[in-house]
Every structure is written in C-alpha cells, then in structure tokens.
Amino acid sequence: MDDIKNWFSNTTNDASAAATGNSTELKARGDWNQIKGQAKQKWGNLTDNDLDYEDGKQDEWYGRLQEKTGHTIDDIKGWFQRTF
C-alpha cells in the first residue's frame, strides 16, 4: 500500500509541477493520463472525475473507485500494481 501511495504522490506531485516546464514532470502528467485511460478501458463506467487523485485523500479515492467498479479495494490496488 505504501508503494502505491508513494507512486501516486510522486506522480501527482510531478504532474502538478509540470507548469514549470520541466520535461520530467510533463512525462509524469502524460503517464498519469495514460494510466487513467487504461483504467477507464478496464472499468468502462469510470470518468476523469472518478480518477482525480488528491494528496491525502487516498482512502476516499479508493472508496470512490470501489463504489463505481464493484471491485474490492484490494483488487483495484492489485490492478494498479500489476499494470504499472
């Protein structure tokens, strides 16, 4: 779980910093957009709003995904770990 939290934190922090023009941060933003696209393909009822991740709200985010997909939080975490 800490691995996912760290990965999300790093990815979203990098994406947030993309406005500075750093190419690493731009790549992270692109990677997160790709991940969101793959999640929407797997679970067709997810929207961009469902996949918006905010620092410090990981439990809420997983709960929202669980509610929308009908899968357990462990299944969702497992998919993210296997896929990325």
Coordinates of C-alpha atoms in Angstrom, one line a residue:
M1 CA 0.0 0.0 0.0
D2 CA 2.8 2.4 0.8
D3 CA 4.3 1.7 -2.7
I4 CA 1.1 2.8 -4.3
K5 CA 0.8 5.8 -2.1
N6 CA 4.4 6.9 -2.9
W7 CA 3.9 6.2 -6.6
F8 CA 0.6 8.3 -6.7
S9 CA 2.2 11.0 -4.6
N10 CA 5.3 11.2 -6.8
T11 CA 3.2 11.1 -10.0
T12 CA 0.7 13.7 -8.9
N13 CA 3.4 15.9 -7.4
D14 CA 5.3 15.7 -10.7
A15 CA 2.2 16.4 -12.7
S16 CA 1.4 19.4 -10.6
A17 CA 4.8 20.8 -11.1
A18 CA 4.5 20.4 -14.9
A19 CA 3.5 24.0 -15.2
T20 CA 7.2 24.9 -14.6
G21 CA 8.0 23.3 -18.0
N22 CA 10.3 20.6 -16.7
S23 CA 10.1 17.6 -19.2
T24 CA 10.2 15.0 -16.4
E25 CA 7.1 16.5 -14.8
L26 CA 5.4 16.6 -18.3
K27 CA 6.2 13.0 -18.8
A28 CA 4.7 12.1 -15.4
R29 CA 1.5 14.0 -16.3
G30 CA 1.4 12.1 -19.6
D31 CA 1.9 8.8 -17.8
W32 CA -0.9 9.6 -15.4
N33 CA -3.2 10.4 -18.3
Q34 CA -2.3 7.1 -19.9
I35 CA -3.0 5.2 -16.7
K36 CA -6.4 6.9 -16.3
G37 CA -7.2 5.9 -19.9
Q38 CA -6.3 2.3 -19.2
A39 CA -8.4 2.3 -16.0
K40 CA -11.3 3.7 -17.9
Q41 CA -10.9 1.0 -20.5
K42 CA -10.9 -1.7 -17.8
W43 CA -13.8 -0.2 -15.9
G44 CA -15.9 1.5 -18.6
N45 CA -18.1 3.4 -16.1
L46 CA -15.2 5.5 -14.7
T47 CA -14.9 9.1 -15.6
D48 CA -12.0 11.6 -15.4
N49 CA -13.6 13.0 -12.2
D50 CA -13.6 9.5 -10.6
L51 CA -9.9 9.2 -11.3
D52 CA -8.9 12.6 -10.0
Y53 CA -6.5 11.9 -7.2
E54 CA -5.8 14.4 -4.4
D55 CA -2.9 14.1 -1.9
G56 CA -4.1 13.0 1.5
K57 CA -7.4 11.5 0.1
Q58 CA -6.2 8.1 -0.9
D59 CA -8.8 6.2 1.1
E60 CA -11.6 8.4 -0.3
W61 CA -10.3 7.8 -3.8
Y62 CA -10.1 4.1 -3.4
G63 CA -13.6 4.1 -1.9
R64 CA -14.9 6.0 -4.9
L65 CA -13.3 3.5 -7.3
Q66 CA -14.7 0.6 -5.3
E67 CA -18.2 2.1 -5.4
K68 CA -18.0 2.7 -9.2
T69 CA -16.4 -0.6 -10.2
G70 CA -17.9 -3.0 -7.7
H71 CA -14.5 -4.4 -7.1
T72 CA -12.7 -4.6 -3.8
I73 CA -10.1 -2.1 -2.9
D74 CA -7.5 -4.9 -2.8
D75 CA -8.5 -5.9 -6.4
I76 CA -8.2 -2.3 -7.5
K77 CA -4.8 -1.8 -5.8
G78 CA -3.6 -5.1 -7.3
W79 CA -4.6 -4.0 -10.8
F80 CA -2.6 -0.7 -10.4
Q81 CA 0.4 -2.6 -9.0
R82 CA 0.3 -5.2 -11.8
T83 CA -0.3 -2.7 -14.6
F84 CA 2.1 -0.1 -13.5

